[in-house]
Amino acid sequence: MKKKKLLYAITCALGSGMIGFFAADLNEVYRIALFTIGVVLMVSSIIKLSK
């Protein structure tokens, strides 16, 4: 069980990093896609961690 929580914590950190890195310049399609993937990763891992 601890390994899953660690994996979700790493996923949350990765998503947060993607949001922070790509939020400054959202004028290209791939940056918007990576920003959206970061949001999805962060939100889904927060939901899994809170259960």
PDB file of C-alpha atoms in Angstrom:
ATOM      1  CA  MET A   1       0.000   0.000   0.000  1.00  0.00           C
ATOM      2  CA  LYS A   2       2.857   2.389   0.760  1.00  0.00           C
ATOM      3  CA  LYS A   3       4.334   1.900  -2.721  1.00  0.00           C
ATOM      4  CA  LYS A   4       1.086   3.014  -4.338  1.00  0.00           C
ATOM      5  CA  LYS A   5       0.962   6.156  -2.201  1.00  0.00           C
ATOM      6  CA  LEU A   6       4.568   6.919  -3.084  1.00  0.00           C
ATOM      7  CA  LEU A   7       3.774   6.451  -6.775  1.00  0.00           C
ATOM      8  CA  TYR A   8       0.793   8.814  -6.498  1.00  0.00           C
ATOM      9  CA  ALA A   9       2.919  11.383  -4.673  1.00  0.00           C
ATOM     10  CA  ILE A  10       5.551  11.240  -7.427  1.00  0.00           C
ATOM     11  CA  THR A  11       2.818  11.533 -10.058  1.00  0.00           C
ATOM     12  CA  CYS A  12       1.402  14.566  -8.265  1.00  0.00           C
ATOM     13  CA  ALA A  13       4.826  16.203  -8.180  1.00  0.00           C
ATOM     14  CA  LEU A  14       5.370  15.442 -11.864  1.00  0.00           C
ATOM     15  CA  GLY A  15       2.003  16.947 -12.778  1.00  0.00           C
ATOM     16  CA  SER A  16       2.730  20.034 -10.696  1.00  0.00           C
ATOM     17  CA  GLY A  17       6.081  20.450 -12.389  1.00  0.00           C
ATOM     18  CA  MET A  18       4.499  20.158 -15.817  1.00  0.00           C
ATOM     19  CA  ILE A  19       1.924  22.803 -14.890  1.00  0.00           C
ATOM     20  CA  GLY A  20       4.595  25.169 -13.633  1.00  0.00           C
ATOM     21  CA  PHE A  21       6.877  24.641 -16.604  1.00  0.00           C
ATOM     22  CA  PHE A  22       4.282  25.029 -19.345  1.00  0.00           C
ATOM     23  CA  ALA A  23       2.010  27.680 -17.782  1.00  0.00           C
ATOM     24  CA  ALA A  24       4.216  30.584 -18.850  1.00  0.00           C
ATOM     25  CA  ASP A  25       3.804  30.107 -22.591  1.00  0.00           C
ATOM     26  CA  LEU A  26       0.560  28.493 -23.760  1.00  0.00           C
ATOM     27  CA  ASN A  27       0.572  29.653 -27.360  1.00  0.00           C
ATOM     28  CA  GLU A  28       1.510  26.348 -29.001  1.00  0.00           C
ATOM     29  CA  VAL A  29      -0.607  23.221 -29.221  1.00  0.00           C
ATOM     30  CA  TYR A  30       1.910  20.816 -27.702  1.00  0.00           C
ATOM     31  CA  ARG A  31       2.447  23.114 -24.702  1.00  0.00           C
ATOM     32  CA  ILE A  32      -1.301  23.285 -24.109  1.00  0.00           C
ATOM     33  CA  ALA A  33      -1.500  19.485 -24.365  1.00  0.00           C
ATOM     34  CA  LEU A  34       1.355  18.969 -21.900  1.00  0.00           C
ATOM     35  CA  PHE A  35      -0.167  21.534 -19.519  1.00  0.00           C
ATOM     36  CA  THR A  36      -3.493  19.664 -19.685  1.00  0.00           C
ATOM     37  CA  ILE A  37      -1.764  16.331 -19.073  1.00  0.00           C
ATOM     38  CA  GLY A  38      -0.069  17.888 -16.034  1.00  0.00           C
ATOM     39  CA  VAL A  39      -3.425  19.034 -14.664  1.00  0.00           C
ATOM     40  CA  VAL A  40      -4.938  15.591 -15.189  1.00  0.00           C
ATOM     41  CA  LEU A  41      -1.968  13.854 -13.530  1.00  0.00           C
ATOM     42  CA  MET A  42      -2.035  16.152 -10.531  1.00  0.00           C
ATOM     43  CA  VAL A  43      -5.791  16.054  -9.966  1.00  0.00           C
ATOM     44  CA  SER A  44      -6.091  12.290 -10.395  1.00  0.00           C
ATOM     45  CA  SER A  45      -3.191  11.581  -8.053  1.00  0.00           C
ATOM     46  CA  ILE A  46      -4.595  13.969  -5.415  1.00  0.00           C
ATOM     47  CA  ILE A  47      -7.927  12.146  -5.601  1.00  0.00           C
ATOM     48  CA  LYS A  48      -6.204   8.777  -5.221  1.00  0.00           C
ATOM     49  CA  LEU A  49      -4.080  10.022  -2.299  1.00  0.00           C
ATOM     50  CA  SER A  50      -7.078  11.382  -0.422  1.00  0.00           C
ATOM     51  CA  LYS A  51      -8.882   8.033  -0.373  1.00  0.00           C
TER      52      LYS A  51
END
